[in-house]
């Protein structure tokens, strides 16, 4: 937990009615009841027969990971090795690293994680990394379960097709320190396609590619137990198609402008917003707008604009106004005062969370806890 004067002031407010609207800003606000409801809804939606392994790249928090596991998740995912290390140090187990790592020092760090978390898994997509990982695992006297990452059309990581997957599986089988646990096929480019029918068509094509890889692996005598992938935007299609037996949604815990706009009234969008950035008005002198203290440093900028949700600004629009400031259109006929608080839905929750040190957890208008974001900026 941070120890700046602003953080100390926020901690002193914990438990005070109205403290949500007196925090030093910008501040990251989490409504615990809404997050808990989202976690419960996803657990019920996935149900029995399909494992739920939520992606912690969204929240980067052992506190939230614990909530998800308590609701039946088989573990969590992390995108970066640094995130794995941070959450593992905080006591989270059964972590899957969903991005391949390449250099020797990173693979050595990976083996250290496996020593404290027997349920740890990682993905591989190249024989050189497999060889180095196996050697490091042998030196550390640890066994590691690996999944073959399969390119399902994104072209970011993963083997290209069945022949490459079979060759890599045969290479993995050469090393007693490694066990092939299954495959991963994640289509990040599908998650924000507007309209369920269009998303399902895209997922269907990608899952057909993954199915051909699975068939080839099994035909060549390799066991494929775990088939993992998917995200918040494709849960319905993934459940209907039935190729994946483990799902990796992440953003459903918070939701953001990007997801709510894309998913609309589809079942994949039926989750409540539970995360906001709190800002305050710092200037009212310009007639058409008011200026708040949340700018480029307060939000990820790779999506649509942040969305004001505090009355009377619910019909206002936000525009970035520099590193420290944002411009919000002034509601007609409304008096706006300095220090008025305006909360905004984040454009893209994952990288916005990464900009902050703590969650300010609220019940109604009261800050009830300040929780450190364990894996914030753990990108290495």
PDB file of C-alpha atoms in Angstrom, residues 121-358:
ATOM      1  CA  UNK A 121       1.233 -23.913 -15.841  1.00  0.00           C
ATOM      2  CA  UNK A 122       2.672 -21.991 -18.764  1.00  0.00           C
ATOM      3  CA  UNK A 123       2.303 -21.898 -22.538  1.00  0.00           C
ATOM      4  CA  UNK A 124       4.991 -22.597 -25.135  1.00  0.00           C
ATOM      5  CA  UNK A 125       5.036 -22.080 -28.891  1.00  0.00           C
ATOM      6  CA  UNK A 126       8.662 -22.673 -29.959  1.00  0.00           C
ATOM      7  CA  UNK A 127      11.100 -25.590 -29.575  1.00  0.00           C
ATOM      8  CA  UNK A 128      13.986 -23.366 -28.458  1.00  0.00           C
ATOM      9  CA  UNK A 129      12.005 -22.130 -25.468  1.00  0.00           C
ATOM     10  CA  UNK A 130      10.983 -25.701 -24.672  1.00  0.00           C
ATOM     11  CA  UNK A 131      14.602 -26.850 -24.664  1.00  0.00           C
ATOM     12  CA  UNK A 132      15.728 -24.031 -22.375  1.00  0.00           C
ATOM     13  CA  UNK A 133      12.741 -24.426 -20.057  1.00  0.00           C
ATOM     14  CA  UNK A 134      13.341 -28.161 -19.754  1.00  0.00           C
ATOM     15  CA  UNK A 135      17.002 -27.594 -18.890  1.00  0.00           C
ATOM     16  CA  UNK A 136      16.146 -24.997 -16.240  1.00  0.00           C
ATOM     17  CA  UNK A 137      13.415 -27.221 -14.793  1.00  0.00           C
ATOM     18  CA  UNK A 138      15.896 -30.076 -14.599  1.00  0.00           C
ATOM     19  CA  UNK A 139      18.420 -27.899 -12.774  1.00  0.00           C
ATOM     20  CA  UNK A 140      15.703 -26.762 -10.358  1.00  0.00           C
ATOM     21  CA  UNK A 141      14.450 -30.335  -9.927  1.00  0.00           C
ATOM     22  CA  UNK A 142      10.895 -29.278 -10.690  1.00  0.00           C
ATOM     23  CA  UNK A 143       8.282 -30.585 -13.100  1.00  0.00           C
ATOM     24  CA  UNK A 144       6.283 -28.124 -15.171  1.00  0.00           C
ATOM     25  CA  UNK A 145       3.009 -28.625 -17.015  1.00  0.00           C
ATOM     26  CA  UNK A 146       2.966 -26.802 -20.341  1.00  0.00           C
ATOM     27  CA  UNK A 147       0.264 -26.019 -22.874  1.00  0.00           C
ATOM     28  CA  UNK A 148       0.874 -25.502 -26.559  1.00  0.00           C
ATOM     29  CA  UNK A 149      -0.222 -22.025 -27.545  1.00  0.00           C
ATOM     30  CA  UNK A 150      -2.090 -22.153 -30.869  1.00  0.00           C
ATOM     31  CA  UNK A 151      -2.594 -19.221 -33.227  1.00  0.00           C
ATOM     32  CA  UNK A 152      -6.347 -19.072 -33.890  1.00  0.00           C
ATOM     33  CA  UNK A 153      -6.071 -16.101 -36.231  1.00  0.00           C
ATOM     34  CA  UNK A 154      -4.627 -13.284 -34.127  1.00  0.00           C
ATOM     35  CA  UNK A 155      -1.038 -13.977 -35.295  1.00  0.00           C
ATOM     36  CA  UNK A 156       0.364 -12.631 -32.015  1.00  0.00           C
ATOM     37  CA  UNK A 157       1.679 -15.859 -30.500  1.00  0.00           C
ATOM     38  CA  UNK A 158       1.136 -19.578 -30.993  1.00  0.00           C
ATOM     39  CA  UNK A 159       2.026 -22.352 -33.387  1.00  0.00           C
ATOM     40  CA  UNK A 160       0.667 -21.892 -36.891  1.00  0.00           C
ATOM     41  CA  UNK A 161      -1.162 -25.182 -37.305  1.00  0.00           C
ATOM     42  CA  UNK A 162      -1.396 -28.953 -36.749  1.00  0.00           C
ATOM     43  CA  UNK A 163       2.015 -29.895 -38.134  1.00  0.00           C
ATOM     44  CA  UNK A 164       3.814 -27.372 -35.948  1.00  0.00           C
ATOM     45  CA  UNK A 165       1.815 -28.419 -32.893  1.00  0.00           C
ATOM     46  CA  UNK A 166       2.601 -32.115 -33.410  1.00  0.00           C
ATOM     47  CA  UNK A 167       6.295 -31.357 -33.845  1.00  0.00           C
ATOM     48  CA  UNK A 168       6.339 -29.243 -30.698  1.00  0.00           C
ATOM     49  CA  UNK A 169       4.480 -31.907 -28.715  1.00  0.00           C
ATOM     50  CA  UNK A 170       7.035 -34.502 -29.800  1.00  0.00           C
ATOM     51  CA  UNK A 171       9.815 -32.166 -28.669  1.00  0.00           C
ATOM     52  CA  UNK A 172       8.153 -31.648 -25.267  1.00  0.00           C
ATOM     53  CA  UNK A 173       7.883 -35.417 -24.834  1.00  0.00           C
ATOM     54  CA  UNK A 174      11.685 -35.710 -24.992  1.00  0.00           C
ATOM     55  CA  UNK A 175      12.064 -34.009 -21.616  1.00  0.00           C
ATOM     56  CA  UNK A 176      11.077 -35.712 -18.355  1.00  0.00           C
ATOM     57  CA  UNK A 177      10.818 -32.339 -16.592  1.00  0.00           C
ATOM     58  CA  UNK A 178       7.921 -31.238 -18.830  1.00  0.00           C
ATOM     59  CA  UNK A 179       4.388 -32.572 -19.197  1.00  0.00           C
ATOM     60  CA  UNK A 180       2.040 -31.638 -22.008  1.00  0.00           C
ATOM     61  CA  UNK A 181      -1.189 -30.573 -20.289  1.00  0.00           C
ATOM     62  CA  UNK A 182      -3.177 -29.320 -23.272  1.00  0.00           C
ATOM     63  CA  UNK A 183      -3.546 -26.380 -25.633  1.00  0.00           C
ATOM     64  CA  UNK A 184      -4.499 -22.722 -25.538  1.00  0.00           C
ATOM     65  CA  UNK A 185      -6.354 -20.842 -28.260  1.00  0.00           C
ATOM     66  CA  UNK A 186      -7.172 -17.216 -27.496  1.00  0.00           C
ATOM     67  CA  UNK A 187      -8.748 -14.815 -29.962  1.00  0.00           C
ATOM     68  CA  UNK A 188      -8.287 -11.366 -28.494  1.00  0.00           C
ATOM     69  CA  UNK A 189      -9.395  -9.802 -31.754  1.00  0.00           C
ATOM     70  CA  UNK A 190     -12.891 -11.267 -31.328  1.00  0.00           C
ATOM     71  CA  UNK A 191     -13.701  -9.876 -27.907  1.00  0.00           C
ATOM     72  CA  UNK A 192     -15.053  -6.461 -28.939  1.00  0.00           C
ATOM     73  CA  UNK A 193     -16.870  -7.410 -32.141  1.00  0.00           C
ATOM     74  CA  UNK A 194     -20.291  -5.787 -31.903  1.00  0.00           C
ATOM     75  CA  UNK A 195     -23.248  -8.164 -32.157  1.00  0.00           C
ATOM     76  CA  UNK A 196     -23.391 -11.750 -30.965  1.00  0.00           C
ATOM     77  CA  UNK A 197     -23.867 -13.310 -34.404  1.00  0.00           C
ATOM     78  CA  UNK A 198     -20.737 -11.654 -35.794  1.00  0.00           C
ATOM     79  CA  UNK A 199     -18.705 -12.649 -32.724  1.00  0.00           C
ATOM     80  CA  UNK A 200     -19.918 -16.223 -32.927  1.00  0.00           C
ATOM     81  CA  UNK A 201     -18.968 -16.499 -36.592  1.00  0.00           C
ATOM     82  CA  UNK A 202     -15.461 -15.277 -35.824  1.00  0.00           C
ATOM     83  CA  UNK A 203     -15.105 -17.642 -32.866  1.00  0.00           C
ATOM     84  CA  UNK A 204     -16.386 -20.551 -34.937  1.00  0.00           C
ATOM     85  CA  UNK A 205     -13.642 -20.073 -37.521  1.00  0.00           C
ATOM     86  CA  UNK A 206     -10.963 -19.849 -34.849  1.00  0.00           C
ATOM     87  CA  UNK A 207     -12.225 -22.863 -32.924  1.00  0.00           C
ATOM     88  CA  UNK A 208     -12.236 -24.874 -36.157  1.00  0.00           C
ATOM     89  CA  UNK A 209      -8.501 -24.136 -36.439  1.00  0.00           C
ATOM     90  CA  UNK A 210      -7.970 -25.159 -32.829  1.00  0.00           C
ATOM     91  CA  UNK A 211     -10.005 -28.342 -33.295  1.00  0.00           C
ATOM     92  CA  UNK A 212      -7.782 -29.412 -36.195  1.00  0.00           C
ATOM     93  CA  UNK A 213      -4.735 -29.006 -33.967  1.00  0.00           C
ATOM     94  CA  UNK A 214      -6.322 -31.031 -31.166  1.00  0.00           C
ATOM     95  CA  UNK A 215      -7.290 -33.815 -33.576  1.00  0.00           C
ATOM     96  CA  UNK A 216      -3.764 -33.987 -34.996  1.00  0.00           C
ATOM     97  CA  UNK A 217      -2.199 -34.118 -31.542  1.00  0.00           C
ATOM     98  CA  UNK A 218      -4.480 -36.927 -30.413  1.00  0.00           C
ATOM     99  CA  UNK A 219      -4.013 -38.834 -33.651  1.00  0.00           C
ATOM    100  CA  UNK A 220      -0.280 -38.764 -32.952  1.00  0.00           C
ATOM    101  CA  UNK A 221      -0.673 -40.157 -29.456  1.00  0.00           C
ATOM    102  CA  UNK A 222      -0.523 -36.953 -27.406  1.00  0.00           C
ATOM    103  CA  UNK A 223      -2.941 -36.343 -24.560  1.00  0.00           C
ATOM    104  CA  UNK A 224      -4.860 -33.086 -24.737  1.00  0.00           C
ATOM    105  CA  UNK A 225      -6.680 -32.644 -21.455  1.00  0.00           C
ATOM    106  CA  UNK A 226      -7.015 -28.884 -21.048  1.00  0.00           C
ATOM    107  CA  UNK A 227      -8.335 -26.753 -23.913  1.00  0.00           C
ATOM    108  CA  UNK A 228      -8.269 -23.184 -22.627  1.00  0.00           C
ATOM    109  CA  UNK A 229      -8.990 -19.743 -24.041  1.00  0.00           C
ATOM    110  CA  UNK A 230     -11.799 -17.289 -24.556  1.00  0.00           C
ATOM    111  CA  UNK A 231     -12.627 -13.980 -22.947  1.00  0.00           C
ATOM    112  CA  UNK A 232     -15.483 -11.867 -21.632  1.00  0.00           C
ATOM    113  CA  UNK A 233     -16.829 -11.122 -25.108  1.00  0.00           C
ATOM    114  CA  UNK A 234     -16.961 -14.723 -26.317  1.00  0.00           C
ATOM    115  CA  UNK A 235     -18.255 -16.735 -23.356  1.00  0.00           C
ATOM    116  CA  UNK A 236     -21.641 -17.438 -24.944  1.00  0.00           C
ATOM    117  CA  UNK A 237     -20.102 -18.589 -28.225  1.00  0.00           C
ATOM    118  CA  UNK A 238     -17.443 -20.636 -26.447  1.00  0.00           C
ATOM    119  CA  UNK A 239     -20.052 -22.425 -24.348  1.00  0.00           C
ATOM    120  CA  UNK A 240     -22.244 -23.110 -27.390  1.00  0.00           C
ATOM    121  CA  UNK A 241     -19.407 -24.374 -29.587  1.00  0.00           C
ATOM    122  CA  UNK A 242     -18.033 -26.627 -26.853  1.00  0.00           C
ATOM    123  CA  UNK A 243     -14.403 -26.756 -28.007  1.00  0.00           C
ATOM    124  CA  UNK A 244     -12.915 -25.112 -24.915  1.00  0.00           C
ATOM    125  CA  UNK A 245     -13.193 -26.892 -21.577  1.00  0.00           C
ATOM    126  CA  UNK A 246     -11.659 -23.975 -19.681  1.00  0.00           C
ATOM    127  CA  UNK A 247     -12.548 -20.292 -20.097  1.00  0.00           C
ATOM    128  CA  UNK A 248     -10.410 -17.205 -19.390  1.00  0.00           C
ATOM    129  CA  UNK A 249     -12.742 -14.160 -19.130  1.00  0.00           C
ATOM    130  CA  UNK A 250     -11.269 -11.199 -17.282  1.00  0.00           C
ATOM    131  CA  UNK A 251     -13.004  -7.858 -17.781  1.00  0.00           C
ATOM    132  CA  UNK A 252     -16.414  -9.106 -16.617  1.00  0.00           C
ATOM    133  CA  UNK A 253     -15.418  -8.323 -13.015  1.00  0.00           C
ATOM    134  CA  UNK A 254     -15.347  -4.571 -13.785  1.00  0.00           C
ATOM    135  CA  UNK A 255     -16.615  -3.937 -17.326  1.00  0.00           C
ATOM    136  CA  UNK A 256     -15.596  -0.805 -19.220  1.00  0.00           C
ATOM    137  CA  UNK A 257     -16.785   1.452 -22.015  1.00  0.00           C
ATOM    138  CA  UNK A 258     -15.154  -0.729 -24.672  1.00  0.00           C
ATOM    139  CA  UNK A 259     -16.992  -3.873 -23.573  1.00  0.00           C
ATOM    140  CA  UNK A 260     -20.352  -2.329 -22.732  1.00  0.00           C
ATOM    141  CA  UNK A 261     -20.498  -0.588 -26.108  1.00  0.00           C
ATOM    142  CA  UNK A 262     -19.541  -3.725 -28.051  1.00  0.00           C
ATOM    143  CA  UNK A 263     -21.613  -6.277 -26.144  1.00  0.00           C
ATOM    144  CA  UNK A 264     -24.726  -4.162 -25.632  1.00  0.00           C
ATOM    145  CA  UNK A 265     -27.727  -6.269 -24.659  1.00  0.00           C
ATOM    146  CA  UNK A 266     -26.039  -9.573 -25.543  1.00  0.00           C
ATOM    147  CA  UNK A 267     -25.684 -12.134 -22.757  1.00  0.00           C
ATOM    148  CA  UNK A 268     -21.923 -11.533 -22.795  1.00  0.00           C
ATOM    149  CA  UNK A 269     -22.561  -7.950 -21.669  1.00  0.00           C
ATOM    150  CA  UNK A 270     -24.883  -8.762 -18.767  1.00  0.00           C
ATOM    151  CA  UNK A 271     -22.485  -7.596 -16.066  1.00  0.00           C
ATOM    152  CA  UNK A 272     -22.570  -4.429 -13.981  1.00  0.00           C
ATOM    153  CA  UNK A 273     -19.961  -1.701 -14.067  1.00  0.00           C
ATOM    154  CA  UNK A 274     -17.956  -2.002 -10.872  1.00  0.00           C
ATOM    155  CA  UNK A 275     -14.930   0.231 -11.525  1.00  0.00           C
ATOM    156  CA  UNK A 276     -14.625   3.982 -11.936  1.00  0.00           C
ATOM    157  CA  UNK A 277     -12.064   6.735 -11.780  1.00  0.00           C
ATOM    158  CA  UNK A 278     -13.133   9.465  -9.393  1.00  0.00           C
ATOM    159  CA  UNK A 279     -12.202  13.005 -10.409  1.00  0.00           C
ATOM    160  CA  UNK A 280     -13.001  16.477  -9.157  1.00  0.00           C
ATOM    161  CA  UNK A 281     -13.796  19.759 -10.857  1.00  0.00           C
ATOM    162  CA  UNK A 282     -10.798  22.083 -10.721  1.00  0.00           C
ATOM    163  CA  UNK A 283     -11.992  24.870 -13.055  1.00  0.00           C
ATOM    164  CA  UNK A 284     -15.417  26.193 -14.050  1.00  0.00           C
ATOM    165  CA  UNK A 285     -14.415  29.354 -15.914  1.00  0.00           C
ATOM    166  CA  UNK A 286     -15.042  28.148 -19.477  1.00  0.00           C
ATOM    167  CA  UNK A 287     -18.707  28.383 -20.393  1.00  0.00           C
ATOM    168  CA  UNK A 288     -19.179  25.161 -22.421  1.00  0.00           C
ATOM    169  CA  UNK A 289     -17.084  22.841 -20.238  1.00  0.00           C
ATOM    170  CA  UNK A 290     -15.768  22.157 -16.788  1.00  0.00           C
ATOM    171  CA  UNK A 291     -12.244  20.887 -16.200  1.00  0.00           C
ATOM    172  CA  UNK A 292     -11.498  17.869 -14.007  1.00  0.00           C
ATOM    173  CA  UNK A 293      -8.195  16.592 -12.641  1.00  0.00           C
ATOM    174  CA  UNK A 294      -8.211  13.243 -14.478  1.00  0.00           C
ATOM    175  CA  UNK A 295      -6.409  13.321 -17.817  1.00  0.00           C
ATOM    176  CA  UNK A 296      -4.062  11.137 -19.812  1.00  0.00           C
ATOM    177  CA  UNK A 297      -2.279   9.964 -16.666  1.00  0.00           C
ATOM    178  CA  UNK A 298      -5.531   8.707 -15.154  1.00  0.00           C
ATOM    179  CA  UNK A 299      -6.817   6.428 -17.925  1.00  0.00           C
ATOM    180  CA  UNK A 300      -5.689   4.041 -20.585  1.00  0.00           C
ATOM    181  CA  UNK A 301      -6.287   5.761 -23.910  1.00  0.00           C
ATOM    182  CA  UNK A 302      -6.578   2.789 -26.286  1.00  0.00           C
ATOM    183  CA  UNK A 303     -10.358   2.753 -26.308  1.00  0.00           C
ATOM    184  CA  UNK A 304     -13.264   5.179 -26.476  1.00  0.00           C
ATOM    185  CA  UNK A 305     -13.373   8.187 -24.163  1.00  0.00           C
ATOM    186  CA  UNK A 306     -14.071   7.767 -20.452  1.00  0.00           C
ATOM    187  CA  UNK A 307     -17.773   8.089 -19.698  1.00  0.00           C
ATOM    188  CA  UNK A 308     -19.132  10.360 -16.933  1.00  0.00           C
ATOM    189  CA  UNK A 309     -21.807   8.660 -14.806  1.00  0.00           C
ATOM    190  CA  UNK A 310     -22.331  11.088 -11.930  1.00  0.00           C
ATOM    191  CA  UNK A 311     -25.501  13.213 -12.034  1.00  0.00           C
ATOM    192  CA  UNK A 312     -25.980  15.757 -13.539  1.00  0.00           C
ATOM    193  CA  UNK A 313     -23.177  14.785 -15.945  1.00  0.00           C
ATOM    194  CA  UNK A 314     -24.680  11.512 -17.217  1.00  0.00           C
ATOM    195  CA  UNK A 315     -25.380  13.036 -20.641  1.00  0.00           C
ATOM    196  CA  UNK A 316     -22.069  14.917 -20.764  1.00  0.00           C
ATOM    197  CA  UNK A 317     -19.072  13.860 -22.788  1.00  0.00           C
ATOM    198  CA  UNK A 318     -15.433  13.703 -21.770  1.00  0.00           C
ATOM    199  CA  UNK A 319     -12.376  14.725 -23.799  1.00  0.00           C
ATOM    200  CA  UNK A 320      -8.724  14.420 -22.840  1.00  0.00           C
ATOM    201  CA  UNK A 321      -7.396  17.865 -22.013  1.00  0.00           C
ATOM    202  CA  UNK A 322      -3.741  17.077 -21.411  1.00  0.00           C
ATOM    203  CA  UNK A 323      -1.732  14.896 -19.070  1.00  0.00           C
ATOM    204  CA  UNK A 324      -3.490  16.021 -15.898  1.00  0.00           C
ATOM    205  CA  UNK A 325      -6.873  17.306 -17.072  1.00  0.00           C
ATOM    206  CA  UNK A 326     -10.090  16.318 -18.760  1.00  0.00           C
ATOM    207  CA  UNK A 327     -12.852  18.445 -20.277  1.00  0.00           C
ATOM    208  CA  UNK A 328     -16.459  17.531 -19.503  1.00  0.00           C
ATOM    209  CA  UNK A 329     -19.324  19.288 -21.253  1.00  0.00           C
ATOM    210  CA  UNK A 330     -21.316  21.432 -18.868  1.00  0.00           C
ATOM    211  CA  UNK A 331     -24.943  20.307 -18.301  1.00  0.00           C
ATOM    212  CA  UNK A 332     -27.307  23.094 -19.420  1.00  0.00           C
ATOM    213  CA  UNK A 333     -28.769  25.164 -16.627  1.00  0.00           C
ATOM    214  CA  UNK A 334     -26.748  23.420 -13.929  1.00  0.00           C
ATOM    215  CA  UNK A 335     -24.544  25.102 -11.378  1.00  0.00           C
ATOM    216  CA  UNK A 336     -21.172  23.362 -11.106  1.00  0.00           C
ATOM    217  CA  UNK A 337     -18.925  24.083  -8.154  1.00  0.00           C
ATOM    218  CA  UNK A 338     -15.225  23.626  -7.657  1.00  0.00           C
ATOM    219  CA  UNK A 339     -14.396  20.257  -6.054  1.00  0.00           C
ATOM    220  CA  UNK A 340     -17.630  18.627  -7.299  1.00  0.00           C
ATOM    221  CA  UNK A 341     -16.873  14.918  -7.785  1.00  0.00           C
ATOM    222  CA  UNK A 342     -17.445  13.221 -11.121  1.00  0.00           C
ATOM    223  CA  UNK A 343     -16.905   9.475 -11.563  1.00  0.00           C
ATOM    224  CA  UNK A 344     -16.081   8.086 -14.986  1.00  0.00           C
ATOM    225  CA  UNK A 345     -16.251   4.572 -16.437  1.00  0.00           C
ATOM    226  CA  UNK A 346     -12.837   3.542 -17.726  1.00  0.00           C
ATOM    227  CA  UNK A 347     -12.272   3.168 -21.487  1.00  0.00           C
ATOM    228  CA  UNK A 348     -10.239  -0.052 -21.065  1.00  0.00           C
ATOM    229  CA  UNK A 349     -10.113  -1.418 -17.543  1.00  0.00           C
ATOM    230  CA  UNK A 350      -6.954  -3.593 -17.671  1.00  0.00           C
ATOM    231  CA  UNK A 351      -4.340  -0.915 -18.496  1.00  0.00           C
ATOM    232  CA  UNK A 352      -6.228   1.733 -16.507  1.00  0.00           C
ATOM    233  CA  UNK A 353      -5.917  -0.411 -13.366  1.00  0.00           C
ATOM    234  CA  UNK A 354      -2.194  -0.706 -14.098  1.00  0.00           C
ATOM    235  CA  UNK A 355      -1.791   3.053 -13.538  1.00  0.00           C
ATOM    236  CA  UNK A 356      -2.862   2.892  -9.895  1.00  0.00           C
ATOM    237  CA  UNK A 357      -1.436   1.502  -6.666  1.00  0.00           C
ATOM    238  CA  UNK A 358      -4.653   0.839  -4.737  1.00  0.00           C
TER     239      UNK A 358
END
